[in-house]
CSV table of C-alpha atoms in Angstrom, one decimal:
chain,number,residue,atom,x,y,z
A,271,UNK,CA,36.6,47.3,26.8
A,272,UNK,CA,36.0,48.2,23.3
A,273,UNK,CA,32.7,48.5,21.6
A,274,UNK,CA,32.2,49.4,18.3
A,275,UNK,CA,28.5,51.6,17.7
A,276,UNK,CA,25.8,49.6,15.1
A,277,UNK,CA,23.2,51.9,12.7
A,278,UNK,CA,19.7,52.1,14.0
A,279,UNK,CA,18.5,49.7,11.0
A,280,UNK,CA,21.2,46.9,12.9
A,281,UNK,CA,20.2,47.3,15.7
A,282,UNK,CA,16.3,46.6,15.4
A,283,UNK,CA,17.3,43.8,13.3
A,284,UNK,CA,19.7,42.1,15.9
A,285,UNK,CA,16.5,42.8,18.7
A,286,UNK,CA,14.0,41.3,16.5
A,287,UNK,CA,16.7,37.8,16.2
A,288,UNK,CA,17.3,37.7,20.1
A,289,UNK,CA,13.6,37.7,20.6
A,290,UNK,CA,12.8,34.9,18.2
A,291,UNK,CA,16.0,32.9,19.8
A,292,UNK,CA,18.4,33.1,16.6
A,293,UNK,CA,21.8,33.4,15.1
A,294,UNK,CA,24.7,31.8,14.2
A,295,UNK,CA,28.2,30.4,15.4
A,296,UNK,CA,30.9,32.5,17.4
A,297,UNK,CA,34.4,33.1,16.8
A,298,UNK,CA,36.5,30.2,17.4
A,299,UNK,CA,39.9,29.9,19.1
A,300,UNK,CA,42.0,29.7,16.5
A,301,UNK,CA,44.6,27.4,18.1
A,302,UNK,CA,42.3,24.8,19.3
A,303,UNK,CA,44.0,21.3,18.7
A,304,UNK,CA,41.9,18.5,16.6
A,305,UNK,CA,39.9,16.0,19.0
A,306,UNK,CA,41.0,12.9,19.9
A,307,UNK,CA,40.8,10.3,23.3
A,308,UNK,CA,42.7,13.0,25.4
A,309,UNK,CA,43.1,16.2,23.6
A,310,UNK,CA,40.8,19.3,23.4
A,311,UNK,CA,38.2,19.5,21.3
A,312,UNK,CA,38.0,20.8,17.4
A,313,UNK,CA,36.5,24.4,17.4
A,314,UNK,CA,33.7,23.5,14.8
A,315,UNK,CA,30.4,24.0,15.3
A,316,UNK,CA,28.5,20.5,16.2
A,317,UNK,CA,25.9,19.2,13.7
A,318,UNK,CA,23.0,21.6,13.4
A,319,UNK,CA,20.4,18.9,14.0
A,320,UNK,CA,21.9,18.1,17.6
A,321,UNK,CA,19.2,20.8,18.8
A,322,UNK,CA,16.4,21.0,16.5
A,323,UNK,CA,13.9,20.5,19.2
A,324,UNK,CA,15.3,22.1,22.0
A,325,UNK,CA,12.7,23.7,23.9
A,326,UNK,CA,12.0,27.4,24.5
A,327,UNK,CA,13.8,29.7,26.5
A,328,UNK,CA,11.6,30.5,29.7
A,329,UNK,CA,12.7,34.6,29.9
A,330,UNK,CA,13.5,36.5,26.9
A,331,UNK,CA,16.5,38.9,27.3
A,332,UNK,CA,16.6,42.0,25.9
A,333,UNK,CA,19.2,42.3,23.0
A,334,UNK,CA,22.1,44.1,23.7
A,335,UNK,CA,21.8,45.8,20.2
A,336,UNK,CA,19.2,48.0,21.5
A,337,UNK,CA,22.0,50.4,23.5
A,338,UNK,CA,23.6,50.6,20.5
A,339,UNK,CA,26.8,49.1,21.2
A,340,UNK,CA,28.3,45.4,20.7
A,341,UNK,CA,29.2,43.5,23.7
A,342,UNK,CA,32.4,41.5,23.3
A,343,UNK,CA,31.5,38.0,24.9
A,344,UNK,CA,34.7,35.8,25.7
A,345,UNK,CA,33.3,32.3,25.9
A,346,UNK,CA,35.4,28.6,27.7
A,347,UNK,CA,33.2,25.4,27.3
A,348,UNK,CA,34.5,21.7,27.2
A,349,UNK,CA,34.8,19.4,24.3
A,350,UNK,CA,31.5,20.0,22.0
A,351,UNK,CA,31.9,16.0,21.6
A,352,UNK,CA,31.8,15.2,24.8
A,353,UNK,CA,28.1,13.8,24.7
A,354,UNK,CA,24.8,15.2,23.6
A,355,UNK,CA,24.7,17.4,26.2
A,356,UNK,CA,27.5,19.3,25.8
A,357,UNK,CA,26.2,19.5,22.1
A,358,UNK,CA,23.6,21.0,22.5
A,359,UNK,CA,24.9,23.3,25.0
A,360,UNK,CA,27.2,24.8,22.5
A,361,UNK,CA,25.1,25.2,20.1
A,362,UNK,CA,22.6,26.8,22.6
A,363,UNK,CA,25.4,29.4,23.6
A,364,UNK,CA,26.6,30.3,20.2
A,365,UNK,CA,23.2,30.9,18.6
A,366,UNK,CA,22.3,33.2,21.7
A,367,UNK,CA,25.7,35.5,21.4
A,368,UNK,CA,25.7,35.4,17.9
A,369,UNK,CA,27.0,38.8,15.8
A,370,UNK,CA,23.1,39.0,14.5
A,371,UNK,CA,22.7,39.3,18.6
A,372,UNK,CA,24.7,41.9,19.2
A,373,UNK,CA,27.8,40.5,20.1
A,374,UNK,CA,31.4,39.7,19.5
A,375,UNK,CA,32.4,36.2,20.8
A,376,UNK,CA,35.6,34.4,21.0
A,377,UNK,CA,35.0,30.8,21.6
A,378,UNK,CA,37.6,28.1,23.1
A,379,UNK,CA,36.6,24.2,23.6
A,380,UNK,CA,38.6,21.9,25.3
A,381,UNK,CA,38.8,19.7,28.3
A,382,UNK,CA,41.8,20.2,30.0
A,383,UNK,CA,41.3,22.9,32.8
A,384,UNK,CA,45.2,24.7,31.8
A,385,UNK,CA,44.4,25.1,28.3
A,386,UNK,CA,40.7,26.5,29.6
A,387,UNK,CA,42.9,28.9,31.9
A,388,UNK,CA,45.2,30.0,28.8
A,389,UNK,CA,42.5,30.9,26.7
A,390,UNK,CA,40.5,32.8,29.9
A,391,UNK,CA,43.7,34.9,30.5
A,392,UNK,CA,44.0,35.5,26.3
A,393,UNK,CA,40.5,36.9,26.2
A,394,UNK,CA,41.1,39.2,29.3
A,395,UNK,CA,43.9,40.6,27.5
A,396,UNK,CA,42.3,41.3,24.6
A,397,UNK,CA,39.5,43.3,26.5
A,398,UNK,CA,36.0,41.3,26.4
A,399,UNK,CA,33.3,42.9,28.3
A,400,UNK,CA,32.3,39.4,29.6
A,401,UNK,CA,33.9,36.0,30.3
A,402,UNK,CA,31.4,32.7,30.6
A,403,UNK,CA,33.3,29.8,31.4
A,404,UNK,CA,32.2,26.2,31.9
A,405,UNK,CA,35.0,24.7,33.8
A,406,UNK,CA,36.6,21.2,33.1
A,407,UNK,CA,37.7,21.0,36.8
A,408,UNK,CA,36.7,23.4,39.9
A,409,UNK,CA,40.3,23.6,40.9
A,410,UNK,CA,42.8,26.0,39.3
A,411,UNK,CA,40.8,29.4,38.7
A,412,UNK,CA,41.0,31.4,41.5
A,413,UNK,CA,44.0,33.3,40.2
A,414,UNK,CA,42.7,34.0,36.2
A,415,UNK,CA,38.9,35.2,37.9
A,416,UNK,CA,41.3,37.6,40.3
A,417,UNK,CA,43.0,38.7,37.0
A,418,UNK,CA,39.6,39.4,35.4
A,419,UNK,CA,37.9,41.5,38.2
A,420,UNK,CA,40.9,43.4,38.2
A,421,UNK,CA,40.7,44.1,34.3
A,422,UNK,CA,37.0,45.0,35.2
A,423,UNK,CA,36.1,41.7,33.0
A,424,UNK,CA,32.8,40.6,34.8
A,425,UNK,CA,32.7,36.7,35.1
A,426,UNK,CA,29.6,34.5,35.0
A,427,UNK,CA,29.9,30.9,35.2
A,428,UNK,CA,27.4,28.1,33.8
A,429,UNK,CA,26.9,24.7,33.9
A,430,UNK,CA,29.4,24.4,36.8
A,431,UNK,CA,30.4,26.2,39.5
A,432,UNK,CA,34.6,26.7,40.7
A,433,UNK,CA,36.1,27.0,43.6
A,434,UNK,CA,36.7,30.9,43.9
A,435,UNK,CA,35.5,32.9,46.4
A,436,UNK,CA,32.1,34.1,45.4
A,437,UNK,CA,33.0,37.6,45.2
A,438,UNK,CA,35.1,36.7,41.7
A,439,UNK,CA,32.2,36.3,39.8
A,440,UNK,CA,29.2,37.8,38.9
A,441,UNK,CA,26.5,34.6,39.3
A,442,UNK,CA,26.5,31.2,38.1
A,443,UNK,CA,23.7,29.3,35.7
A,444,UNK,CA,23.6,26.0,36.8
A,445,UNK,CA,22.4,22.4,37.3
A,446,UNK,CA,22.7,21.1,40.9
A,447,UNK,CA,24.3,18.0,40.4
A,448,UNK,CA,24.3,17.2,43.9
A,449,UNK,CA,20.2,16.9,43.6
A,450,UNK,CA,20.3,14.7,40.2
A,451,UNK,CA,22.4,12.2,41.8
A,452,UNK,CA,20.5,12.6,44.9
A,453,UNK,CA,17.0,12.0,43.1
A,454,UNK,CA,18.2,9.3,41.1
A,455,UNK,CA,19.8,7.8,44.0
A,456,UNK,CA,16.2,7.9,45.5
A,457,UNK,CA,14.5,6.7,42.5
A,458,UNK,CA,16.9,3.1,43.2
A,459,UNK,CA,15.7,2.7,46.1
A,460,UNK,CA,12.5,2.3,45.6
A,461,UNK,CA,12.9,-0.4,42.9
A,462,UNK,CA,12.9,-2.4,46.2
A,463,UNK,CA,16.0,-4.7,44.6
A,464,UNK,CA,16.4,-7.7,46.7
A,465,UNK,CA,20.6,-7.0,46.3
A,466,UNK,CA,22.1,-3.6,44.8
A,467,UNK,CA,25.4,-4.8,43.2
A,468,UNK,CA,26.2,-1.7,41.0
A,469,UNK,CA,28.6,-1.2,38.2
A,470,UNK,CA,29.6,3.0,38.6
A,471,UNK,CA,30.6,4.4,35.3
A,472,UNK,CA,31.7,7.8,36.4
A,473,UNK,CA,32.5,10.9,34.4
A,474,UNK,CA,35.6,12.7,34.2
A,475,UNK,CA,37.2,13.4,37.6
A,476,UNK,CA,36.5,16.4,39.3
A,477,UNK,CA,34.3,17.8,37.0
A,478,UNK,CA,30.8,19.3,39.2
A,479,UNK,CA,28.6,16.6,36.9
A,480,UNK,CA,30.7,13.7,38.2
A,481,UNK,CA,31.5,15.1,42.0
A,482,UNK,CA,27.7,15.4,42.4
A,483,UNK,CA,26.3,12.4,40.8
A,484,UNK,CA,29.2,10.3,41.9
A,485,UNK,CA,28.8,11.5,46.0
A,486,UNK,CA,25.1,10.7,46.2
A,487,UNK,CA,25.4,6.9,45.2
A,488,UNK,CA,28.6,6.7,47.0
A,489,UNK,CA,27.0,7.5,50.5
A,490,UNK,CA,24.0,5.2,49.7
A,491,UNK,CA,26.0,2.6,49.3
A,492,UNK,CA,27.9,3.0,52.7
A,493,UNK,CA,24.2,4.2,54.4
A,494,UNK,CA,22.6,1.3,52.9
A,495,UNK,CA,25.0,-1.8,52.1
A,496,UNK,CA,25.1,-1.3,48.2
A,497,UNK,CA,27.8,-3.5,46.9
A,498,UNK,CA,29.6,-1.0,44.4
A,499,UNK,CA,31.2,-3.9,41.8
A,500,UNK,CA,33.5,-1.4,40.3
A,501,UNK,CA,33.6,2.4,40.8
A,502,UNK,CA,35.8,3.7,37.2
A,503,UNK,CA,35.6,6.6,35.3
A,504,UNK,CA,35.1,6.1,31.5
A,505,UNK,CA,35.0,9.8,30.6
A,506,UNK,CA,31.9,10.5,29.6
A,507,UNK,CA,32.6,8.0,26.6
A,508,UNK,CA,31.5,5.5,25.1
A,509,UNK,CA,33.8,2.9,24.1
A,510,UNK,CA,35.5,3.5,27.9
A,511,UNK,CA,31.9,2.5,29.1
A,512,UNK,CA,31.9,-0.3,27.1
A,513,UNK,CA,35.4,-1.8,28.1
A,514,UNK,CA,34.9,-1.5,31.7
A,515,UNK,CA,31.6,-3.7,31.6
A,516,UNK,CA,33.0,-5.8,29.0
A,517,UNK,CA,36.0,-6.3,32.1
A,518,UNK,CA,33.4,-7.1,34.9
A,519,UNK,CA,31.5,-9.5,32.7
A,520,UNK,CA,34.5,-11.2,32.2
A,521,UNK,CA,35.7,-11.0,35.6
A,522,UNK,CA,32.5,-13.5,36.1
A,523,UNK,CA,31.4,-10.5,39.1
A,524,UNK,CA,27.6,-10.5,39.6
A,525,UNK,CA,25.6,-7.4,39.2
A,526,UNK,CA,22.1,-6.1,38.3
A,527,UNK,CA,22.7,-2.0,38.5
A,528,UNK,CA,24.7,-0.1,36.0
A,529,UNK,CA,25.1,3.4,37.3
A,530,UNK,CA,26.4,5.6,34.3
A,531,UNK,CA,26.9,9.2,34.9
A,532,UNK,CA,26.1,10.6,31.5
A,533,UNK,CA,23.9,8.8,28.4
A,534,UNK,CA,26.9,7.5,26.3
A,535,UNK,CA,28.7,5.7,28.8
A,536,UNK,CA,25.1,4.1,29.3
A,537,UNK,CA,25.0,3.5,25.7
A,538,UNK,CA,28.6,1.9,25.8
A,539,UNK,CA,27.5,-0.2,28.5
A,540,UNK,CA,24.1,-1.4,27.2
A,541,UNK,CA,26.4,-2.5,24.4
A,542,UNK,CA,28.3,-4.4,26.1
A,543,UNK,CA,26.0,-6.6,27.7
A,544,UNK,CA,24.1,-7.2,24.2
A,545,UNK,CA,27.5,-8.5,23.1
A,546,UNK,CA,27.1,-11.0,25.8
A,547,UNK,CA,23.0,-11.6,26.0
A,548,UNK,CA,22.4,-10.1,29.1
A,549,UNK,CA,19.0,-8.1,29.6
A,550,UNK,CA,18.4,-5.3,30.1
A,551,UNK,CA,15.5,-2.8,31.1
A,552,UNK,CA,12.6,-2.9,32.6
A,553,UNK,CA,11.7,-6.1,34.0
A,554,UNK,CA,15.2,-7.2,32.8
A,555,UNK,CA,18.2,-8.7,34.8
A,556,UNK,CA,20.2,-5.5,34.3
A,557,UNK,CA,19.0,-1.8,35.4
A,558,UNK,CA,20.4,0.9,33.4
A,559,UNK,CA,20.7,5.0,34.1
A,560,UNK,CA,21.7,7.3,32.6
A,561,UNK,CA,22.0,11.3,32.8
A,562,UNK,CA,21.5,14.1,30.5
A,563,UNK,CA,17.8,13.0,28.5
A,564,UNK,CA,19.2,12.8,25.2
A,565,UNK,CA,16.1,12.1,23.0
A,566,UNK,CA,17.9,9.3,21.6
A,567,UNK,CA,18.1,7.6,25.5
A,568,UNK,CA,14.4,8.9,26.1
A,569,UNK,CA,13.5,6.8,23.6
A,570,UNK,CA,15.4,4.0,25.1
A,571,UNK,CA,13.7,4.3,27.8
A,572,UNK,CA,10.4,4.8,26.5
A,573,UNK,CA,10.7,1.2,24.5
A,574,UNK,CA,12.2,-0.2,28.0
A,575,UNK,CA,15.6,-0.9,27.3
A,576,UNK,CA,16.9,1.4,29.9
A,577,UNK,CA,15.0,2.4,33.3
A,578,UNK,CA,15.7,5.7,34.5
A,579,UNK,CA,17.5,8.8,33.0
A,580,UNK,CA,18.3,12.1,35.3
A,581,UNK,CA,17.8,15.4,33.1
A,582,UNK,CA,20.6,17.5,32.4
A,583,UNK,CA,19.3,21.5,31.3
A,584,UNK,CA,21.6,22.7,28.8
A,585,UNK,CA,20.1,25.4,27.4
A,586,UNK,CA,21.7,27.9,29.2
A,587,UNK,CA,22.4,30.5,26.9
A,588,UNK,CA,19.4,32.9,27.3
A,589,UNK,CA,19.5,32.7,31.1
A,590,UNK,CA,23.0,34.0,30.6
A,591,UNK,CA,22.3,37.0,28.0
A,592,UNK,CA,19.3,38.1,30.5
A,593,UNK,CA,22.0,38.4,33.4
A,594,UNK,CA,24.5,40.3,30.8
A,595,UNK,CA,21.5,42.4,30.2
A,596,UNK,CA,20.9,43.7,33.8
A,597,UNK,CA,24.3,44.4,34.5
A,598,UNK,CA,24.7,46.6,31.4
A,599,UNK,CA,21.3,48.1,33.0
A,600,UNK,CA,23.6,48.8,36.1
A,601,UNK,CA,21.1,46.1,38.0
A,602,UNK,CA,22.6,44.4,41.2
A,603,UNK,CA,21.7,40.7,40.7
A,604,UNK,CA,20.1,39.3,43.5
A,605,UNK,CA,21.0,35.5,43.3
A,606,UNK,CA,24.7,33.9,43.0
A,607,UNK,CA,23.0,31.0,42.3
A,608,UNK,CA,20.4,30.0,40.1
A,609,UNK,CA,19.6,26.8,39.1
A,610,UNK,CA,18.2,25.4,35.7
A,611,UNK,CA,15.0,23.3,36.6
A,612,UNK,CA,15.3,19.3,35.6
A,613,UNK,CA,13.6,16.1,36.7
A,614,UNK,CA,14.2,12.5,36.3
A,615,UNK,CA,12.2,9.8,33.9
A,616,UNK,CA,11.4,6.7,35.0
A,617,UNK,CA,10.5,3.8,31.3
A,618,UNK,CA,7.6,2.9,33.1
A,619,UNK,CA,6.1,6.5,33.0
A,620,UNK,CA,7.6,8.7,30.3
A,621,UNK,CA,5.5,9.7,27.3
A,622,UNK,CA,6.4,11.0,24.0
A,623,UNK,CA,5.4,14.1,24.9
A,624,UNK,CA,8.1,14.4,27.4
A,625,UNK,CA,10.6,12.9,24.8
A,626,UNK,CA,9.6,15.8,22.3
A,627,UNK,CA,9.9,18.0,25.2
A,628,UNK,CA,12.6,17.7,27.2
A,629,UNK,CA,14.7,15.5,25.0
A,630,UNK,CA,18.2,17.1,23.5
C-alpha cells in the first residue's frame, strides 16, 4: 500500500475537519456509465442539500492525518439516485473520507453487483489500504474479498452484509433489515384491520433492504391469513411503484395496505391512488409505509397522508472511519456486527422534532 507523508501544518488541519464532521467529494470512477432505468449510476456528487440536517455522528474518530500518513480508501456504493437514502448515504461517506480527512478515495456507484465486482478487483490492484463496499446483491463476492485479504486489502462492509465467510472481512456497519421489517410488520398488526389485503412494492431483488423487509411480511401473511394482492418489485422507484398500483386498481382487486419497501415507491404509489380518488392515511381507506424517513415522507406522515415509516440509518461514514482508525492502532475489533440504531414512526405520534431529527 502506498502512502504518501503530509507536513505537520496538514495534518492538524485535516484533524481539526474530521472532528467538526467536514470535507468534500472523493474521487470518482472514471468509467462509470450515465444513469438511466437499468444502468449504473452517474459518479457526481448528489445535491448538497440532500443532507443538510443530517444528525450528528454519535463517536468521533480520530483523523487519520494525525500518524502522518494518508490512507488510500477504495469505496463501492449503489446508485446515488436510488432514493433519499442512498443520497444521503453518499454524501455521508464522501464528506467523512475526504482529502481535507486524510484520505485518498476512489469512488464507484452503480447497481449491478459485476460492475461493483470489477471496480472492487481495480482498486485492489491499485493498492488501497481499505475497501468499503455496499453490495447491490449478497451473492457473487466471495472470490474478489479472498483476492483482497490476500493483497492485505482489509474489507469492511456497510449498509449490507454478503455472503462470504466472516473471516473475509474486517466488520460490517449495518441496518438489520430483518428487525425493520419485523417491527413494522408488528406495527400492522395492531391497527386491528378487520381484512389485511396488501399491495407489496418490493425493492430490488436480493438486495439485504429488500430480503429483510420483504421476509417479515411474507411470513405474517402465511402465520396470519394476510391476502398479499400482488407481491412485485418496482426497484426502489418511483414511477415502477406507481404502474404496479395503477395495474391493481385497474385490475378492480380490493385492498387497504400498501406495503412499500423504501419511501419513493410509497410516493409512486400514493400517486397513483390520487389519480384515481382513493384515500389515503390515517383514518383513510388506504394504509401507506414506507421505509427510510426521508424528511419529505416524515412530513407526510406528520400531516396524515401516510401511516407508518420504518427508519433507515445512513449515516454510516463516521462509524466506518472509527473502525479504520483502530485497526491502524493495531486494535482487534471486537464485534463483526454492529448495527446502526433506528425506530419506526407511526402519523399519529411523530413530532416535528423527530422530523428535524431523524429525517434525511
Amino acid at each position: 500500500m502506498k502512502r504518501k507523508l503530509v507536513s505537520a501544518l496538514v495534518c492538524a488541519a485535516m484533524a481539526a475537519t474530521m472532528l467538526v464532521g467536514c470535507g468534500g467529494g472523493g474521487e470518482t470512477q472514471a468509467d462509470a456509465p450515465a444513469a438511466d432505468a437499468g444502468t449504473e449510476a452517474p459518479a457526481e456528487t448528489p445535491d448538497a442539500d440532500a443532507e443538510a440536517d443530517a444528525p450528528a455522528a454519535d463517536t468521533e474518530a480520530e483523523a487519520p492525518a494525525a500518524s502522518g500518513e494518508t490512507i488510500s480508501v477504495g469505496i463501492i456504493n449503489n446508485d446515488p439516485n436510488e432514493s433519499g437514502y442512498r443520497t444521503a448515504n453518499v454524501r455521508n461517506l464522501e464528506e467523512t473520507f475526504s482529502e481535507e480527512n486524510g484520505y485518498a478515495t476512489q469512488t464507484f456507484y452503480g447497481k449491478e453487483n459485476d460492475k461493483q465486482v470489477e471496480a472492487a478487483q481495480k482498486m485492489i490492484q491499485d493498492g488501497v489500504d481499505y475497501l468499503l463496499i455496499s453490495a447491490a446483491d449478497v451473492a457473487g463476492w466471495e472470490t474478489v474479498l479472498q483476492d483482497a485479504q490476500d493483497a492485505g486489502v482489509r474489507v469492511l462492509l456497510y449498509d449490507r452484509i454478503v455472503n462470504a465467510d466472516e473471516s473475509l472481512y474486517e466488520a460490517g456497519v449495518v441496518s438489520d433489515m430483518a428487525k425493520e421489517g419485523e417491527t413494522a410488520v408488528a406495527w400492522l398488526e395492531k391497527q386491528g384491520l378487520d381484512k389485511y389485503e396488501i399491495i407489496h412494492l418490493q425493492g430490488q431483488m436480493g438486495a439485504a433492504a429488500q430480503v429483510g423487509r420483504s421476509e417479515a411480511l411474507t411470513a405474517a401473511a402465511e402465520e396470519k391469513g394476510w391476502t398479499l394482492v400482488t407481491q412485485q418489485t418496482a426497484e426502489w422507484n418511483a414511477e415502477k411503484a406507481q404502474q404496479i398500483v395503477q395495474s391493481v386498481i385497474d385490475s378492480g382487486k380490493s385492498f387497504n395496505v400498501i406495503y412499500a419497501e423504501n419511501d419513493d415507491m410509497a410516493k409512486g404509489a400514493v400517486a397513483a391512488l390520487d389519480k384515481a380518488n382513493i384515500s389515503h392515511g390515517v383514518d383513510k381507506d388506504v394504509i401507506i409505509m414506507g421505509f427510510d424517513c426521508n424528511k419529505w415522507a416524515l412530513e407526510e406522515l406528520k400531516a396524515g397522508n401516510w401511516n407508518y415509516d420504518g427508519q433507515c440509518n445512513p449515516f454510516q461514514g463516521e462509524m466506518l472511519a472509527e473502525l479504520i482508525q483502530k485497526l491502524e492502532n493495531g486494535e482487534t475489533l471486537s464485534e463483526k456486527l454492529i448495527y446502526m440504531e433506528e425506530k419506526g414512526f407511526d402519523a399519529t405520534e411523530i413530532t416535528q422534532e423527530e422530523i428535524d431529527q431523524f429525517g434525511i
